[in-house]
Amino acid sequence: MTQKKKIKQLLALVTIVLGFMLPTAAQAAVG
């Protein structure tokens, strides 16, 4: 596996985790 592909996968994972956590954090702050 190339380094670039690894970085791309890591970025995708981070994006998914952030996209999942941010609404939860926002709900916790509002609620």
Coordinates of N, CA and C in Angstrom, one line a residue:
M1 N 0.9 -1.2 0.0 CA 0.0 0.0 0.0 C 0.9 1.2 0.0
T2 N 0.5 2.2 -0.8 CA 1.3 3.4 -0.9 C 1.0 4.3 0.3
Q3 N 1.9 5.2 0.6 CA 1.8 6.2 1.7 C 0.6 7.1 1.4
K4 N 0.4 7.5 0.2 CA -0.7 8.4 -0.1 C -2.1 7.8 0.1
K5 N -2.2 6.5 -0.2 CA -3.4 5.8 0.0 C -3.7 5.6 1.5
K6 N -2.7 5.4 2.2 CA -2.8 5.2 3.7 C -3.4 6.5 4.3
I7 N -2.8 7.6 3.8 CA -3.2 9.0 4.4 C -4.6 9.2 4.0
K8 N -5.0 8.9 2.8 CA -6.4 9.1 2.3 C -7.3 8.3 3.1
Q9 N -7.0 7.1 3.5 CA -7.9 6.2 4.3 C -8.0 6.8 5.7
L10 N -6.9 7.3 6.2 CA -6.9 7.9 7.5 C -7.8 9.1 7.6
L11 N -7.6 10.0 6.5 CA -8.5 11.2 6.5 C -9.9 10.8 6.4
A12 N -10.3 9.8 5.6 CA -11.7 9.4 5.5 C -12.2 8.9 6.8
L13 N -11.4 8.2 7.6 CA -11.8 7.7 8.9 C -12.0 8.8 9.8
V14 N -11.1 9.8 9.8 CA -11.2 11.0 10.7 C -12.5 11.8 10.4
T15 N -12.7 11.9 9.1 CA -13.9 12.7 8.6 C -15.2 12.0 9.1
I16 N -15.2 10.6 9.0 CA -16.4 9.9 9.4 C -16.6 10.0 10.9
V17 N -15.5 9.9 11.7 CA -15.6 10.0 13.2 C -16.1 11.4 13.6
L18 N -15.5 12.4 12.9 CA -15.9 13.8 13.3 C -17.4 14.0 12.9
G19 N -17.8 13.5 11.7 CA -19.1 13.7 11.3 C -20.1 13.0 12.2
F20 N -19.6 11.9 12.9 CA -20.5 11.2 13.8 C -20.5 11.8 15.2
M21 N -19.4 12.4 15.6 CA -19.2 12.9 17.0 C -19.8 14.3 17.1
L22 N -19.6 15.1 16.0 CA -20.0 16.5 16.1 C -21.5 16.7 16.5
P23 N -22.4 16.0 15.8 CA -23.8 16.2 16.1 C -24.1 15.8 17.6
T24 N -23.4 14.7 18.0 CA -23.6 14.3 19.4 C -23.1 15.3 20.4
A25 N -22.0 15.9 20.1 CA -21.5 17.0 21.0 C -22.4 18.2 21.0
A26 N -22.9 18.5 19.8 CA -23.8 19.7 19.7 C -25.1 19.4 20.5
Q27 N -25.6 18.2 20.4 CA -26.8 17.8 21.1 C -26.6 17.9 22.6
A28 N -25.4 17.4 23.0 CA -25.0 17.5 24.5 C -24.9 18.9 25.0
A29 N -24.4 19.8 24.1 CA -24.2 21.2 24.5 C -25.6 21.9 24.6
V30 N -26.5 21.5 23.6 CA -27.8 22.2 23.6 C -28.7 21.6 24.7
G31 N -28.7 20.3 24.8 CA -29.6 19.6 25.7 C -29.1 19.8 27.1

